[in-house]
PDB file of C-alpha atoms in Angstrom:
ATOM      1  CA  UNK C 267      31.934 -17.473 177.049  1.00 48.00           C
ATOM      2  CA  UNK C 268      33.640 -20.868 176.071  1.00 41.00           C
ATOM      3  CA  UNK C 269      33.309 -21.394 172.537  1.00 51.00           C
ATOM      4  CA  UNK C 270      32.866 -17.629 171.926  1.00 43.00           C
ATOM      5  CA  UNK C 271      37.198 -17.376 173.595  1.00 46.00           C
ATOM      6  CA  UNK C 272      37.231 -20.195 171.409  1.00 40.00           C
ATOM      7  CA  UNK C 273      36.135 -18.467 168.275  1.00 45.00           C
ATOM      8  CA  UNK C 274      37.972 -15.158 169.074  1.00 38.00           C
ATOM      9  CA  UNK C 275      41.655 -17.444 170.127  1.00 36.00           C
ATOM     10  CA  UNK C 276      41.409 -18.983 165.841  1.00 44.00           C
ATOM     11  CA  UNK C 277      40.250 -16.023 164.931  1.00 40.00           C
ATOM     12  CA  UNK C 278      43.820 -14.023 166.177  1.00 41.00           C
ATOM     13  CA  UNK C 279      45.648 -17.094 165.940  1.00 42.00           C
ATOM     14  CA  UNK C 280      44.188 -16.474 161.546  1.00 47.00           C
ATOM     15  CA  UNK C 281      45.000 -13.211 162.043  1.00 40.00           C
ATOM     16  CA  UNK C 282      48.804 -13.907 162.993  1.00 40.00           C
ATOM     17  CA  UNK C 283      49.292 -16.362 160.549  1.00 38.00           C
ATOM     18  CA  UNK C 284      48.330 -14.077 157.950  1.00 40.00           C
ATOM     19  CA  UNK C 285      50.364 -11.027 159.504  1.00 40.00           C
ATOM     20  CA  UNK C 286      53.668 -13.730 159.635  1.00 39.00           C
ATOM     21  CA  UNK C 287      52.491 -15.080 156.051  1.00 36.00           C
ATOM     22  CA  UNK C 288      53.017 -11.090 154.408  1.00 42.00           C
ATOM     23  CA  UNK C 289      55.848 -10.402 156.264  1.00 45.00           C
ATOM     24  CA  UNK C 290      57.722 -13.105 155.148  1.00 43.00           C
ATOM     25  CA  UNK C 291      56.550 -12.472 151.922  1.00 49.00           C
ATOM     26  CA  UNK C 292      57.572  -8.849 151.908  1.00 53.00           C
ATOM     27  CA  UNK C 293      60.675  -9.561 153.302  1.00 52.00           C
ATOM     28  CA  UNK C 294      61.307 -12.045 150.063  1.00 52.00           C
ATOM     29  CA  UNK C 295      60.250 -10.065 147.773  1.00 72.00           C
ATOM     30  CA  UNK C 296      63.066  -7.596 148.834  1.00 84.00           C
ATOM     31  CA  UNK C 297      65.866 -10.491 149.221  1.00 89.00           C
ATOM     32  CA  UNK C 298      64.480 -11.065 145.337  1.00 89.00           C
ATOM     33  CA  UNK C 299      64.826  -7.465 144.767  1.00 92.00           C
ATOM     34  CA  UNK C 300      68.479  -6.688 146.410  1.00 93.00           C
ATOM     35  CA  UNK C 301      69.520 -10.542 144.317  1.00 94.00           C
ATOM     36  CA  UNK C 302      68.142  -8.587 140.970  1.00 91.00           C
ATOM     37  CA  UNK C 303      70.325  -5.801 141.695  1.00 94.00           C
ATOM     38  CA  UNK C 304      73.012  -7.822 142.820  1.00 94.00           C
ATOM     39  CA  UNK C 305      73.064 -10.104 140.026  1.00 95.00           C
ATOM     40  CA  UNK C 306      72.216  -6.275 137.787  1.00 94.00           C
ATOM     41  CA  UNK C 307      75.452  -5.192 138.622  1.00 93.00           C
ATOM     42  CA  UNK C 308      77.253  -8.124 137.655  1.00 95.00           C
ATOM     43  CA  UNK C 309      76.682  -7.668 134.675  1.00 95.00           C
ATOM     44  CA  UNK C 310      74.404 -11.302 135.016  1.00 96.00           C
ATOM     45  CA  UNK C 311      71.208 -10.152 132.419  1.00 96.00           C
ATOM     46  CA  UNK C 312      69.263 -12.665 132.837  1.00 96.00           C
ATOM     47  CA  UNK C 313      68.640 -13.915 136.474  1.00 96.00           C
ATOM     48  CA  UNK C 314      68.813 -10.083 137.449  1.00 96.00           C
ATOM     49  CA  UNK C 315      65.581 -10.163 135.166  1.00 96.00           C
ATOM     50  CA  UNK C 316      63.860 -13.316 136.890  1.00 96.00           C
ATOM     51  CA  UNK C 317      65.144 -11.598 140.412  1.00 95.00           C
ATOM     52  CA  UNK C 318      63.270  -8.480 139.380  1.00 95.00           C
ATOM     53  CA  UNK C 319      59.614 -10.215 138.149  1.00 95.00           C
ATOM     54  CA  UNK C 320      60.352 -12.322 141.579  1.00 94.00           C
ATOM     55  CA  UNK C 321      60.541  -8.558 143.191  1.00 94.00           C
ATOM     56  CA  UNK C 322      57.375  -7.336 141.142  1.00 94.00           C
ATOM     57  CA  UNK C 323      54.950  -9.404 142.893  1.00 91.00           C
ATOM     58  CA  UNK C 324      54.759  -7.190 146.538  1.00 90.00           C
ATOM     59  CA  UNK C 325      53.479  -3.831 145.897  1.00 91.00           C
ATOM     60  CA  UNK C 326      56.058  -2.621 148.434  1.00 91.00           C
ATOM     61  CA  UNK C 327      59.359  -3.593 145.775  1.00 93.00           C
ATOM     62  CA  UNK C 328      57.208  -3.741 142.152  1.00 95.00           C
ATOM     63  CA  UNK C 329      58.184  -0.247 141.393  1.00 96.00           C
ATOM     64  CA  UNK C 330      61.897  -0.513 142.349  1.00 96.00           C
ATOM     65  CA  UNK C 331      61.770  -4.107 140.524  1.00 96.00           C
ATOM     66  CA  UNK C 332      60.590  -2.925 137.802  1.00 97.00           C
ATOM     67  CA  UNK C 333      63.404   0.301 137.542  1.00 97.00           C
ATOM     68  CA  UNK C 334      66.049  -3.291 137.697  1.00 97.00           C
ATOM     69  CA  UNK C 335      63.438  -4.788 134.924  1.00 97.00           C
ATOM     70  CA  UNK C 336      63.803  -2.378 133.232  1.00 98.00           C
ATOM     71  CA  UNK C 337      67.879  -1.708 133.478  1.00 98.00           C
ATOM     72  CA  UNK C 338      68.334  -4.944 132.765  1.00 98.00           C
ATOM     73  CA  UNK C 339      66.685  -5.130 130.025  1.00 98.00           C
ATOM     74  CA  UNK C 340      68.626  -1.847 128.371  1.00 98.00           C
ATOM     75  CA  UNK C 341      71.453  -3.662 129.152  1.00 97.00           C
ATOM     76  CA  UNK C 342      71.216  -6.894 127.644  1.00 98.00           C
ATOM     77  CA  UNK C 343      69.953  -4.675 124.937  1.00 98.00           C
ATOM     78  CA  UNK C 344      73.274  -3.688 124.735  1.00 96.00           C
ATOM     79  CA  UNK C 345      74.829  -6.712 124.542  1.00 96.00           C
ATOM     80  CA  UNK C 346      72.732  -8.330 121.935  1.00 96.00           C
ATOM     81  CA  UNK C 347      70.981  -5.989 119.942  1.00 96.00           C
ATOM     82  CA  UNK C 348      68.123  -7.664 120.304  1.00 97.00           C
ATOM     83  CA  UNK C 349      64.947  -5.504 120.224  1.00 98.00           C
ATOM     84  CA  UNK C 350      62.106  -7.257 122.308  1.00 98.00           C
ATOM     85  CA  UNK C 351      64.604  -6.698 125.416  1.00 98.00           C
ATOM     86  CA  UNK C 352      63.517  -2.221 124.402  1.00 98.00           C
ATOM     87  CA  UNK C 353      60.564  -3.631 123.638  1.00 98.00           C
ATOM     88  CA  UNK C 354      60.813  -4.721 127.003  1.00 98.00           C
ATOM     89  CA  UNK C 355      61.906  -2.071 129.303  1.00 98.00           C
ATOM     90  CA  UNK C 356      59.889   0.735 126.906  1.00 98.00           C
ATOM     91  CA  UNK C 357      56.577  -1.548 128.150  1.00 97.00           C
ATOM     92  CA  UNK C 358      58.040  -1.898 131.778  1.00 98.00           C
ATOM     93  CA  UNK C 359      59.150   1.630 132.577  1.00 98.00           C
ATOM     94  CA  UNK C 360      55.778   2.903 131.656  1.00 97.00           C
ATOM     95  CA  UNK C 361      53.354   0.978 134.399  1.00 97.00           C
ATOM     96  CA  UNK C 362      56.304   2.293 137.047  1.00 97.00           C
ATOM     97  CA  UNK C 363      54.742   4.425 139.581  1.00 96.00           C
ATOM     98  CA  UNK C 364      57.649   7.559 140.262  1.00 96.00           C
ATOM     99  CA  UNK C 365      56.013   8.124 143.546  1.00 95.00           C
ATOM    100  CA  UNK C 366      56.755   4.785 145.210  1.00 95.00           C
ATOM    101  CA  UNK C 367      59.935   5.048 144.431  1.00 96.00           C
ATOM    102  CA  UNK C 368      63.086   6.257 146.929  1.00 93.00           C
ATOM    103  CA  UNK C 369      65.964   8.284 146.002  1.00 93.00           C
ATOM    104  CA  UNK C 370      68.398   6.413 144.744  1.00 92.00           C
ATOM    105  CA  UNK C 371      65.526   4.268 142.521  1.00 95.00           C
ATOM    106  CA  UNK C 372      64.270   8.040 141.464  1.00 96.00           C
ATOM    107  CA  UNK C 373      67.377   7.847 140.230  1.00 97.00           C
ATOM    108  CA  UNK C 374      68.047   4.882 138.037  1.00 97.00           C
ATOM    109  CA  UNK C 375      64.302   5.636 137.028  1.00 98.00           C
ATOM    110  CA  UNK C 376      66.198   8.422 134.715  1.00 98.00           C
ATOM    111  CA  UNK C 377      68.886   6.800 134.003  1.00 98.00           C
ATOM    112  CA  UNK C 378      66.093   3.599 132.628  1.00 98.00           C
ATOM    113  CA  UNK C 379      64.576   6.335 130.057  1.00 98.00           C
ATOM    114  CA  UNK C 380      67.602   8.407 129.303  1.00 98.00           C
ATOM    115  CA  UNK C 381      68.913   5.318 127.457  1.00 98.00           C
ATOM    116  CA  UNK C 382      65.635   4.201 126.951  1.00 98.00           C
ATOM    117  CA  UNK C 383      66.463   7.485 124.195  1.00 98.00           C
ATOM    118  CA  UNK C 384      69.268   6.910 123.038  1.00 98.00           C
ATOM    119  CA  UNK C 385      69.060   3.271 121.954  1.00 98.00           C
ATOM    120  CA  UNK C 386      66.201   4.554 119.986  1.00 97.00           C
ATOM    121  CA  UNK C 387      68.485   6.588 118.514  1.00 98.00           C
ATOM    122  CA  UNK C 388      66.621   9.657 119.599  1.00 98.00           C
ATOM    123  CA  UNK C 389      69.885  11.238 121.252  1.00 98.00           C
ATOM    124  CA  UNK C 390      69.343  15.260 121.908  1.00 98.00           C
ATOM    125  CA  UNK C 391      65.841  14.232 123.774  1.00 98.00           C
ATOM    126  CA  UNK C 392      67.850  11.708 125.680  1.00 99.00           C
ATOM    127  CA  UNK C 393      71.211  14.626 126.153  1.00 98.00           C
ATOM    128  CA  UNK C 394      68.516  16.282 127.599  1.00 98.00           C
ATOM    129  CA  UNK C 395      67.484  13.608 129.922  1.00 98.00           C
ATOM    130  CA  UNK C 396      70.360  12.775 131.882  1.00 98.00           C
ATOM    131  CA  UNK C 397      71.989  16.272 131.102  1.00 98.00           C
ATOM    132  CA  UNK C 398      68.190  17.269 133.950  1.00 97.00           C
ATOM    133  CA  UNK C 399      69.766  13.824 136.473  1.00 97.00           C
ATOM    134  CA  UNK C 400      73.221  15.493 136.942  1.00 97.00           C
ATOM    135  CA  UNK C 401      72.209  17.803 140.211  1.00 96.00           C
ATOM    136  CA  UNK C 402      70.851  14.559 141.742  1.00 96.00           C
ATOM    137  CA  UNK C 403      72.536  11.646 140.038  1.00 97.00           C
ATOM    138  CA  UNK C 404      75.686  13.711 141.711  1.00 96.00           C
ATOM    139  CA  UNK C 405      74.171  14.011 145.085  1.00 94.00           C
ATOM    140  CA  UNK C 406      73.900  10.819 145.355  1.00 93.00           C
ATOM    141  CA  UNK C 407      77.240   9.319 145.139  1.00 93.00           C
ATOM    142  CA  UNK C 408      79.687   8.598 142.667  1.00 94.00           C
ATOM    143  CA  UNK C 409      78.594   5.861 141.248  1.00 93.00           C
ATOM    144  CA  UNK C 410      75.496   7.443 140.337  1.00 96.00           C
ATOM    145  CA  UNK C 411      77.521  10.167 139.241  1.00 97.00           C
ATOM    146  CA  UNK C 412      79.797   8.130 136.585  1.00 97.00           C
ATOM    147  CA  UNK C 413      77.224   7.178 135.286  1.00 97.00           C
ATOM    148  CA  UNK C 414      75.716  10.044 134.686  1.00 98.00           C
ATOM    149  CA  UNK C 415      77.810  11.706 133.220  1.00 98.00           C
ATOM    150  CA  UNK C 416      79.291   8.513 131.863  1.00 98.00           C
ATOM    151  CA  UNK C 417      75.545   8.481 129.394  1.00 98.00           C
ATOM    152  CA  UNK C 418      74.914  11.924 129.570  1.00 99.00           C
ATOM    153  CA  UNK C 419      78.528  12.479 128.023  1.00 99.00           C
ATOM    154  CA  UNK C 420      77.999   9.708 124.931  1.00 98.00           C
ATOM    155  CA  UNK C 421      73.766  11.467 124.108  1.00 99.00           C
ATOM    156  CA  UNK C 422      75.634  14.989 123.361  1.00 99.00           C
ATOM    157  CA  UNK C 423      78.725  13.512 120.899  1.00 98.00           C
ATOM    158  CA  UNK C 424      76.371  11.375 119.139  1.00 98.00           C
ATOM    159  CA  UNK C 425      73.834  14.215 118.716  1.00 98.00           C
ATOM    160  CA  UNK C 426      76.695  16.225 117.436  1.00 98.00           C
ATOM    161  CA  UNK C 427      77.330  14.329 114.799  1.00 96.00           C
ATOM    162  CA  UNK C 428      73.223  15.614 113.300  1.00 97.00           C
ATOM    163  CA  UNK C 429      74.408  18.871 114.180  1.00 98.00           C
ATOM    164  CA  UNK C 430      75.829  21.629 112.141  1.00 97.00           C
ATOM    165  CA  UNK C 431      79.076  23.659 112.513  1.00 97.00           C
ATOM    166  CA  UNK C 432      77.924  26.547 115.576  1.00 97.00           C
ATOM    167  CA  UNK C 433      75.711  23.875 117.017  1.00 98.00           C
ATOM    168  CA  UNK C 434      78.131  21.387 117.162  1.00 98.00           C
ATOM    169  CA  UNK C 435      81.090  23.960 119.438  1.00 98.00           C
ATOM    170  CA  UNK C 436      77.934  25.243 121.395  1.00 98.00           C
ATOM    171  CA  UNK C 437      76.785  21.385 122.071  1.00 98.00           C
ATOM    172  CA  UNK C 438      80.243  20.651 122.942  1.00 99.00           C
ATOM    173  CA  UNK C 439      81.179  23.554 124.786  1.00 98.00           C
ATOM    174  CA  UNK C 440      78.158  23.030 127.332  1.00 98.00           C
ATOM    175  CA  UNK C 441      79.666  19.730 127.293  1.00 99.00           C
ATOM    176  CA  UNK C 442      83.326  21.255 128.622  1.00 99.00           C
ATOM    177  CA  UNK C 443      82.058  23.743 130.601  1.00 98.00           C
ATOM    178  CA  UNK C 444      79.818  20.982 132.701  1.00 98.00           C
ATOM    179  CA  UNK C 445      82.307  18.858 132.948  1.00 98.00           C
ATOM    180  CA  UNK C 446      85.930  21.024 133.476  1.00 98.00           C
ATOM    181  CA  UNK C 447      82.723  21.757 136.782  1.00 97.00           C
ATOM    182  CA  UNK C 448      82.681  18.020 137.949  1.00 97.00           C
ATOM    183  CA  UNK C 449      86.390  17.732 137.083  1.00 98.00           C
ATOM    184  CA  UNK C 450      87.326  20.987 139.949  1.00 97.00           C
ATOM    185  CA  UNK C 451      84.733  19.343 142.552  1.00 96.00           C
ATOM    186  CA  UNK C 452      85.865  15.730 142.186  1.00 96.00           C
ATOM    187  CA  UNK C 453      89.003  15.529 140.185  1.00 97.00           C
ATOM    188  CA  UNK C 454      89.021  11.853 140.416  1.00 96.00           C
ATOM    189  CA  UNK C 455      85.481  11.719 137.883  1.00 98.00           C
ATOM    190  CA  UNK C 456      86.742   9.572 134.935  1.00 98.00           C
ATOM    191  CA  UNK C 457      83.600  10.763 133.377  1.00 98.00           C
ATOM    192  CA  UNK C 458      84.649  14.055 133.672  1.00 98.00           C
ATOM    193  CA  UNK C 459      88.004  13.247 133.181  1.00 98.00           C
ATOM    194  CA  UNK C 460      87.436  11.507 129.887  1.00 99.00           C
ATOM    195  CA  UNK C 461      84.645  13.748 128.500  1.00 99.00           C
ATOM    196  CA  UNK C 462      86.195  17.262 129.114  1.00 99.00           C
ATOM    197  CA  UNK C 463      88.859  16.275 126.563  1.00 99.00           C
ATOM    198  CA  UNK C 464      86.775  15.428 124.524  1.00 99.00           C
ATOM    199  CA  UNK C 465      84.404  17.593 124.071  1.00 99.00           C
ATOM    200  CA  UNK C 466      87.169  20.218 124.235  1.00 99.00           C
ATOM    201  CA  UNK C 467      88.028  18.535 120.906  1.00 98.00           C
ATOM    202  CA  UNK C 468      84.586  18.504 119.507  1.00 98.00           C
ATOM    203  CA  UNK C 469      84.762  22.579 120.006  1.00 98.00           C
ATOM    204  CA  UNK C 470      87.485  22.903 117.786  1.00 97.00           C
ATOM    205  CA  UNK C 471      90.707  23.425 120.098  1.00 98.00           C
ATOM    206  CA  UNK C 472      93.188  20.270 119.066  1.00 98.00           C
ATOM    207  CA  UNK C 473      95.838  22.240 121.422  1.00 98.00           C
ATOM    208  CA  UNK C 474      93.494  23.091 124.974  1.00 98.00           C
ATOM    209  CA  UNK C 475      92.493  19.261 123.729  1.00 99.00           C
ATOM    210  CA  UNK C 476      96.124  17.693 123.950  1.00 99.00           C
ATOM    211  CA  UNK C 477      96.362  19.422 127.335  1.00 99.00           C
ATOM    212  CA  UNK C 478      93.487  17.870 128.918  1.00 99.00           C
ATOM    213  CA  UNK C 479      93.823  14.248 127.702  1.00 99.00           C
ATOM    214  CA  UNK C 480      97.910  15.222 129.406  1.00 99.00           C
ATOM    215  CA  UNK C 481      95.936  15.882 132.582  1.00 98.00           C
ATOM    216  CA  UNK C 482      93.649  13.053 132.292  1.00 98.00           C
ATOM    217  CA  UNK C 483      96.591  10.293 132.070  1.00 98.00           C
ATOM    218  CA  UNK C 484      97.820  12.559 135.117  1.00 98.00           C
ATOM    219  CA  UNK C 485      94.874  12.788 136.864  1.00 98.00           C
ATOM    220  CA  UNK C 486      94.053   9.212 136.463  1.00 97.00           C
ATOM    221  CA  UNK C 487      95.831   7.706 139.804  1.00 96.00           C
ATOM    222  CA  UNK C 488      92.577   9.870 141.271  1.00 97.00           C
ATOM    223  CA  UNK C 489      90.212   7.425 139.613  1.00 95.00           C
ATOM    224  CA  UNK C 490      91.103   4.257 141.688  1.00 87.00           C
ATOM    225  CA  UNK C 491      89.125   1.088 139.610  1.00 90.00           C
ATOM    226  CA  UNK C 492      88.373   2.819 136.735  1.00 95.00           C
ATOM    227  CA  UNK C 493      92.510   4.310 136.079  1.00 97.00           C
ATOM    228  CA  UNK C 494      93.338   1.774 133.354  1.00 97.00           C
ATOM    229  CA  UNK C 495      89.884   2.578 131.666  1.00 97.00           C
ATOM    230  CA  UNK C 496      90.453   5.597 131.156  1.00 98.00           C
ATOM    231  CA  UNK C 497      93.956   5.939 129.871  1.00 98.00           C
ATOM    232  CA  UNK C 498      92.728   3.950 127.712  1.00 98.00           C
ATOM    233  CA  UNK C 499      89.798   5.896 126.216  1.00 98.00           C
ATOM    234  CA  UNK C 500      91.485   8.691 126.558  1.00 99.00           C
ATOM    235  CA  UNK C 501      94.887   6.977 124.533  1.00 99.00           C
ATOM    236  CA  UNK C 502      92.806   5.829 122.271  1.00 99.00           C
ATOM    237  CA  UNK C 503      91.208   9.956 121.966  1.00 99.00           C
ATOM    238  CA  UNK C 504      94.688  10.887 121.756  1.00 99.00           C
ATOM    239  CA  UNK C 505      95.341   8.543 118.865  1.00 98.00           C
ATOM    240  CA  UNK C 506      92.523   8.234 116.869  1.00 98.00           C
ATOM    241  CA  UNK C 507      91.495  11.436 117.260  1.00 98.00           C
ATOM    242  CA  UNK C 508      93.306  15.043 118.786  1.00 99.00           C
ATOM    243  CA  UNK C 509      96.529  13.912 117.239  1.00 99.00           C
ATOM    244  CA  UNK C 510      95.657  13.987 113.684  1.00 98.00           C
ATOM    245  CA  UNK C 511      93.045  16.663 113.756  1.00 98.00           C
ATOM    246  CA  UNK C 512      96.367  18.929 114.893  1.00 98.00           C
ATOM    247  CA  UNK C 513      97.819  17.878 111.776  1.00 97.00           C
ATOM    248  CA  UNK C 514      95.445  18.700 108.896  1.00 95.00           C
ATOM    249  CA  UNK C 515      96.092  21.739 109.193  1.00 90.00           C
ATOM    250  CA  UNK C 516      99.739  21.548 108.100  1.00 95.00           C
ATOM    251  CA  UNK C 517     100.595  21.743 104.573  1.00 96.00           C
ATOM    252  CA  UNK C 518     100.602  17.951 103.306  1.00 94.00           C
ATOM    253  CA  UNK C 519     104.174  17.373 103.045  1.00 95.00           C
ATOM    254  CA  UNK C 520     104.314  18.291 106.923  1.00 96.00           C
ATOM    255  CA  UNK C 521     101.626  16.325 108.156  1.00 96.00           C
ATOM    256  CA  UNK C 522     102.955  12.612 108.399  1.00 97.00           C
ATOM    257  CA  UNK C 523     106.224  13.748 110.553  1.00 98.00           C
ATOM    258  CA  UNK C 524     104.364  16.639 112.673  1.00 97.00           C
ATOM    259  CA  UNK C 525     101.954  13.219 113.483  1.00 98.00           C
ATOM    260  CA  UNK C 526     104.973  10.994 114.328  1.00 98.00           C
ATOM    261  CA  UNK C 527     106.211  13.712 116.132  1.00 98.00           C
ATOM    262  CA  UNK C 528     103.709  14.478 118.683  1.00 98.00           C
ATOM    263  CA  UNK C 529     103.094  10.497 119.165  1.00 98.00           C
ATOM    264  CA  UNK C 530     106.506  10.365 120.029  1.00 98.00           C
ATOM    265  CA  UNK C 531     105.994  13.445 122.924  1.00 98.00           C
ATOM    266  CA  UNK C 532     102.313  10.904 123.905  1.00 99.00           C
ATOM    267  CA  UNK C 533     104.732   7.863 124.764  1.00 98.00           C
ATOM    268  CA  UNK C 534     106.921  10.370 126.481  1.00 98.00           C
ATOM    269  CA  UNK C 535     104.155  11.069 128.804  1.00 98.00           C
ATOM    270  CA  UNK C 536     102.764   8.340 129.067  1.00 98.00           C
ATOM    271  CA  UNK C 537     106.480   6.259 130.491  1.00 98.00           C
ATOM    272  CA  UNK C 538     106.874   8.943 132.849  1.00 97.00           C
ATOM    273  CA  UNK C 539     103.498   8.025 134.004  1.00 97.00           C
ATOM    274  CA  UNK C 540     102.677   5.650 134.347  1.00 93.00           C
TER     275      UNK C 540
END
């Protein structure tokens, strides 16, 4: 009887130890996952990849970690243009079990799929994928929303370069209308503030694009941490795109003066609304 009690006690202790070790392992990999995400947000992609690989070792965090791993490879590809990173990202995305992802990880997964297509120059497909993820990203919060809106705008712009005039105008009109809708809901969206001006220009209305860029410059005060970047992007768009478009149809002998006048007007706007 004593021997049996000792055996039962040993078994119970063994089970308890196994549970404790398993719990410790899960906690460790969750810490690795959190670390991978933090490093990714700090744009330390090499260390983020290492942490994500560690977090893949436990089933509870494996799929979320794989999404972070793919995103880190994609962003490193954007920096280095090393095909190995793009290949690694594609391979990682192919192993993700989507049913195991929570809402935010699902958004990141869609974002990663779209980025992979974008970097493979499949801009039309990427645009459709990003667009399909907009509602979920916007519902999740401003960080996810801004990322999805920015990528969608970039994909539409690249895709439009390959289209005929009518299809190009149609693509930019669709982009303009959706970005206008987003600004009505969230005037502080830097992504929508920039892309509505780009899309208005692309839709063939440089005068309205001028107004959109000025509105975006003034509205940038609402964009918090992205204000400076938004204004820099709008300034480049105005000087290199919108103003040249506005004078292009003028008689050749009038273009230089008209462009100079518009540049001066734009400088006044920037000075008044610092």
